[in-house]
PDB file of C-alpha atoms in Angstrom:
ATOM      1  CA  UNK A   1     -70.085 -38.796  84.594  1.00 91.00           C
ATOM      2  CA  UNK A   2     -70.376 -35.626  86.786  1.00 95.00           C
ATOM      3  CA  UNK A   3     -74.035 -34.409  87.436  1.00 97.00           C
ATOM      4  CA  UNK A   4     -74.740 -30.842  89.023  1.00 98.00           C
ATOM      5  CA  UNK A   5     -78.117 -29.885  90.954  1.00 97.00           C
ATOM      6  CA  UNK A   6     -78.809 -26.094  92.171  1.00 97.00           C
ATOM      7  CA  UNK A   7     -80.241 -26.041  95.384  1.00 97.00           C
ATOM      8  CA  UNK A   8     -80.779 -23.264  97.826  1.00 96.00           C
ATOM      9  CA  UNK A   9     -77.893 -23.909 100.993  1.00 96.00           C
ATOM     10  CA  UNK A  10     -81.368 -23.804 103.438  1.00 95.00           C
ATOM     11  CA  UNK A  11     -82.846 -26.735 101.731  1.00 94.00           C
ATOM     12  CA  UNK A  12     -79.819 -28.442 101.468  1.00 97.00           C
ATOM     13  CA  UNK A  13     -78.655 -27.994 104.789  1.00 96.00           C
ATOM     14  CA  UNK A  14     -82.269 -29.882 105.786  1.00 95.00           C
ATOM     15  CA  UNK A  15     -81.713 -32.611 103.292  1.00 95.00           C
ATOM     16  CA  UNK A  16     -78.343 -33.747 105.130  1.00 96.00           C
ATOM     17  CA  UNK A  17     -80.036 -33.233 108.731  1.00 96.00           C
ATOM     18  CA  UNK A  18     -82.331 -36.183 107.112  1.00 95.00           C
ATOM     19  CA  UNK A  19     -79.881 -37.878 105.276  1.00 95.00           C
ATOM     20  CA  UNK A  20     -81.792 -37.701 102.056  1.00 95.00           C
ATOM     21  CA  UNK A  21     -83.266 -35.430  99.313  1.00 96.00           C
ATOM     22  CA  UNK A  22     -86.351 -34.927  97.479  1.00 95.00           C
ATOM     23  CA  UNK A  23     -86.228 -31.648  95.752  1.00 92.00           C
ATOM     24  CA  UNK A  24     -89.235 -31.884  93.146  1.00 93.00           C
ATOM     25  CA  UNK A  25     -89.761 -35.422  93.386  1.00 92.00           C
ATOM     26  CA  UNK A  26     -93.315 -35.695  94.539  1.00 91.00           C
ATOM     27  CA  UNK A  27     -94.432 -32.881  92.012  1.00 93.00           C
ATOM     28  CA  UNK A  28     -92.787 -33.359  88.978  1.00 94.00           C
ATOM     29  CA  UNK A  29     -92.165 -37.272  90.065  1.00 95.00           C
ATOM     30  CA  UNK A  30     -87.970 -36.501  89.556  1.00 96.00           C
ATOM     31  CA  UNK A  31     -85.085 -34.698  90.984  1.00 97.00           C
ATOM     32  CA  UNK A  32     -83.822 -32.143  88.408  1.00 96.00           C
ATOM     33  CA  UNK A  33     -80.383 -32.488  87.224  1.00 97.00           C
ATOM     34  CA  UNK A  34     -77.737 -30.821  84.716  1.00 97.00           C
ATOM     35  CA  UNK A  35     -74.498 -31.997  83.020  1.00 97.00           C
ATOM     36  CA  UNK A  36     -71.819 -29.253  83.687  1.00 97.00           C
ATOM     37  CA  UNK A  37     -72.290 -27.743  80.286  1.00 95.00           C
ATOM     38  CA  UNK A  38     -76.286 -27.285  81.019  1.00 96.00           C
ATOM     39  CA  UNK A  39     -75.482 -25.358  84.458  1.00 97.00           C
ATOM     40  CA  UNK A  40     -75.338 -21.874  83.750  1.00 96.00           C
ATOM     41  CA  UNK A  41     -78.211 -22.187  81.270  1.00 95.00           C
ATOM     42  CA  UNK A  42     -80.393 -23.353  83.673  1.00 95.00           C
ATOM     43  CA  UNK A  43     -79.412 -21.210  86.972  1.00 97.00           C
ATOM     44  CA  UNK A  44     -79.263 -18.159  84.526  1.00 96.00           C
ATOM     45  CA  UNK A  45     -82.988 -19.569  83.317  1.00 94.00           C
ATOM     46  CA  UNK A  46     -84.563 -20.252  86.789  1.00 95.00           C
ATOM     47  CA  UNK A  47     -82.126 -18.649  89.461  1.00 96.00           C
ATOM     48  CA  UNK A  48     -81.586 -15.053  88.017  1.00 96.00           C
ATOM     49  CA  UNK A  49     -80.725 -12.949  90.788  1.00 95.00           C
ATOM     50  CA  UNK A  50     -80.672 -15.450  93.594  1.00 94.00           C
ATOM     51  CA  UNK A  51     -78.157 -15.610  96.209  1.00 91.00           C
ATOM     52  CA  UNK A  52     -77.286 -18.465  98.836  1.00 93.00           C
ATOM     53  CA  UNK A  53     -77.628 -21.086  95.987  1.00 97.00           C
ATOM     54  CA  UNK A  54     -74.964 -24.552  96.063  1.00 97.00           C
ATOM     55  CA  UNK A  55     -73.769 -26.453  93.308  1.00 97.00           C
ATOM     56  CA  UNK A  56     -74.303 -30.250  94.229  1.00 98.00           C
ATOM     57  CA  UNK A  57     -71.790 -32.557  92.218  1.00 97.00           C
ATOM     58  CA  UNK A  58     -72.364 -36.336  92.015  1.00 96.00           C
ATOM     59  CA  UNK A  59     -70.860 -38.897  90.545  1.00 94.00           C
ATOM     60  CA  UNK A  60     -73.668 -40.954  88.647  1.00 92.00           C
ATOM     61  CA  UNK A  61     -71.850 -44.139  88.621  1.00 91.00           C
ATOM     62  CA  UNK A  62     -72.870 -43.910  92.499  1.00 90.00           C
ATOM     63  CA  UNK A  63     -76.582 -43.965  91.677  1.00 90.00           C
ATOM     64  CA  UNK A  64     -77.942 -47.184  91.412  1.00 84.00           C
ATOM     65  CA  UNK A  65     -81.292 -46.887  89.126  1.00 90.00           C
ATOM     66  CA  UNK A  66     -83.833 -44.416  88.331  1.00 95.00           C
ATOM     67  CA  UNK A  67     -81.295 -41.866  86.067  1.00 96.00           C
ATOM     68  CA  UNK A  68     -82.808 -40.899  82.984  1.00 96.00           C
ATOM     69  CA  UNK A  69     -81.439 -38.475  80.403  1.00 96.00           C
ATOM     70  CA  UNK A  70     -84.429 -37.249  78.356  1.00 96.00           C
ATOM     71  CA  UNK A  71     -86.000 -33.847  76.367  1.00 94.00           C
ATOM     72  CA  UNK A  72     -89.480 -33.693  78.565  1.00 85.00           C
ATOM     73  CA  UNK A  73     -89.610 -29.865  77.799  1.00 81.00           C
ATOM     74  CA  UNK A  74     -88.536 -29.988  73.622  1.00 87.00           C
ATOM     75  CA  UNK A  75     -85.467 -28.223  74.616  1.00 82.00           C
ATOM     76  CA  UNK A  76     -83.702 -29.852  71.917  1.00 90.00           C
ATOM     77  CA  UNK A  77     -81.095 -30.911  74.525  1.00 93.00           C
ATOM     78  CA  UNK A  78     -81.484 -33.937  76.994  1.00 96.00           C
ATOM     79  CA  UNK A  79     -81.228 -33.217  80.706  1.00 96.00           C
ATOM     80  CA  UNK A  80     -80.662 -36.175  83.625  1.00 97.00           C
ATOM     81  CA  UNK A  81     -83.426 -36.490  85.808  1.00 97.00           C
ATOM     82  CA  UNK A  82     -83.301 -38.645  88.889  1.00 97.00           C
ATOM     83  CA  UNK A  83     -86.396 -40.581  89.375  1.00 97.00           C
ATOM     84  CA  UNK A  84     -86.031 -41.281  92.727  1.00 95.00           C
ATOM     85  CA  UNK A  85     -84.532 -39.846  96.219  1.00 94.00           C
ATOM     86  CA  UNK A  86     -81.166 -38.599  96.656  1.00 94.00           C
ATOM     87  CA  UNK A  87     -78.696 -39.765  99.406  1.00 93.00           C
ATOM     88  CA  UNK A  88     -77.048 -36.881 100.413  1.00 94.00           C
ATOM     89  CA  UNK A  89     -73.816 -39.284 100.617  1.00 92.00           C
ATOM     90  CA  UNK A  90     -73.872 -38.963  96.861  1.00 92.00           C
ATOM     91  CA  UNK A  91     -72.859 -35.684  96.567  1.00 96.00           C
ATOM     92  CA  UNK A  92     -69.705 -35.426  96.697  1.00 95.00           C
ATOM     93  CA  UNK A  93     -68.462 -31.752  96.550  1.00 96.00           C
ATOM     94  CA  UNK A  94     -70.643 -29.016  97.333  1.00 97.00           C
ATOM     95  CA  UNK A  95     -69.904 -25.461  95.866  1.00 97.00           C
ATOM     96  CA  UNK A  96     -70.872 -22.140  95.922  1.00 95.00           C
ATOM     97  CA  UNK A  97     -73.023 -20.800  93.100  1.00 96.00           C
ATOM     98  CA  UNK A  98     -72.452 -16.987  92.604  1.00 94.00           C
ATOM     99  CA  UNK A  99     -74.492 -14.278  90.815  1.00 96.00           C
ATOM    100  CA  UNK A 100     -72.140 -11.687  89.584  1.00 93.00           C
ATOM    101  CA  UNK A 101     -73.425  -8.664  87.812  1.00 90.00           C
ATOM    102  CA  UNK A 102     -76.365 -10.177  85.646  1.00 93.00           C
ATOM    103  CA  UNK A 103     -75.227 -13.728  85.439  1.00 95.00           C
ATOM    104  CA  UNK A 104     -74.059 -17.023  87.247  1.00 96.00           C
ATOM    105  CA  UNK A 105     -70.520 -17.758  87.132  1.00 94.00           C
ATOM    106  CA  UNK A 106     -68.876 -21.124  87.880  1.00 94.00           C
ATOM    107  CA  UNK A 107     -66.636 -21.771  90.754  1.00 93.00           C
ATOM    108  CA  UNK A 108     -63.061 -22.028  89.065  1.00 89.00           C
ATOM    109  CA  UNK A 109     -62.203 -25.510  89.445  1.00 89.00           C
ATOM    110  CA  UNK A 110     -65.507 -26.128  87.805  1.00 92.00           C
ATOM    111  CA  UNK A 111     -64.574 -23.999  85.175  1.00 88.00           C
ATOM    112  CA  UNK A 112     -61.115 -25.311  84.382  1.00 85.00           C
ATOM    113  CA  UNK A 113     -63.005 -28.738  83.483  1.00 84.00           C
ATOM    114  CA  UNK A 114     -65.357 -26.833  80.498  1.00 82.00           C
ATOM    115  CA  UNK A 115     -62.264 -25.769  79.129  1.00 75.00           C
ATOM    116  CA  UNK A 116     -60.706 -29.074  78.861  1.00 66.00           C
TER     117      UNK A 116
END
């Protein structure tokens, strides 16, 4: 299965200087993820506004342990969450995330796929 993180392109372009990321791991003790369908929610829901943003995708067949799919917030919906660092050789297509008008729109390939 596909998994999506929103990161700003500044932090992202220091995570592959290191070779690995972190994003909220040592506050909320997990990396942050969404399926495809959750994106937009979520950037619309956090992100509103922001430019410069990437769409990480990674295969989670290539992550060996700590992914957990799980309602921590009563959402009603279960999110994957990463309990662990990130190699940045995981992701494996980076894409822009755009703000257009008064939403997030996905790239088009990525849109093709919610459609299917």
């Amino acid at each position: 299965m596909l998994l999506y993180r929103i990161e700003p392109r500044s932090s992202w372009k220091q995570a592959c200087t290191q070779g690995v990321f972190y994003g909220e791991l040592e506050q909320d003790g997990f990396i942050h993820l969404s399926t495809l369908e959750q994106v937009l929610g979520v950037a619309n829901a956090l992100y509103a506004g922001q430019t410069d943003l990437l769409l990480l995708e990674l295969n989670s067949a290539h992550i060996q342990t700590g992914l957990v799919y799980e309602d921590l917030y009563q959402a009603g919906e279960n999110f994957p969450h990463l309990y662990g660092q990130l190699e940045t050789k995981t992701v494996t297509q980076v894409l822009e995330l755009r703000w257009v008008e008064a939403s997030f729109v996905l790239p088009l390939e990525l849109m093709a796929r919610l459609k299917n």
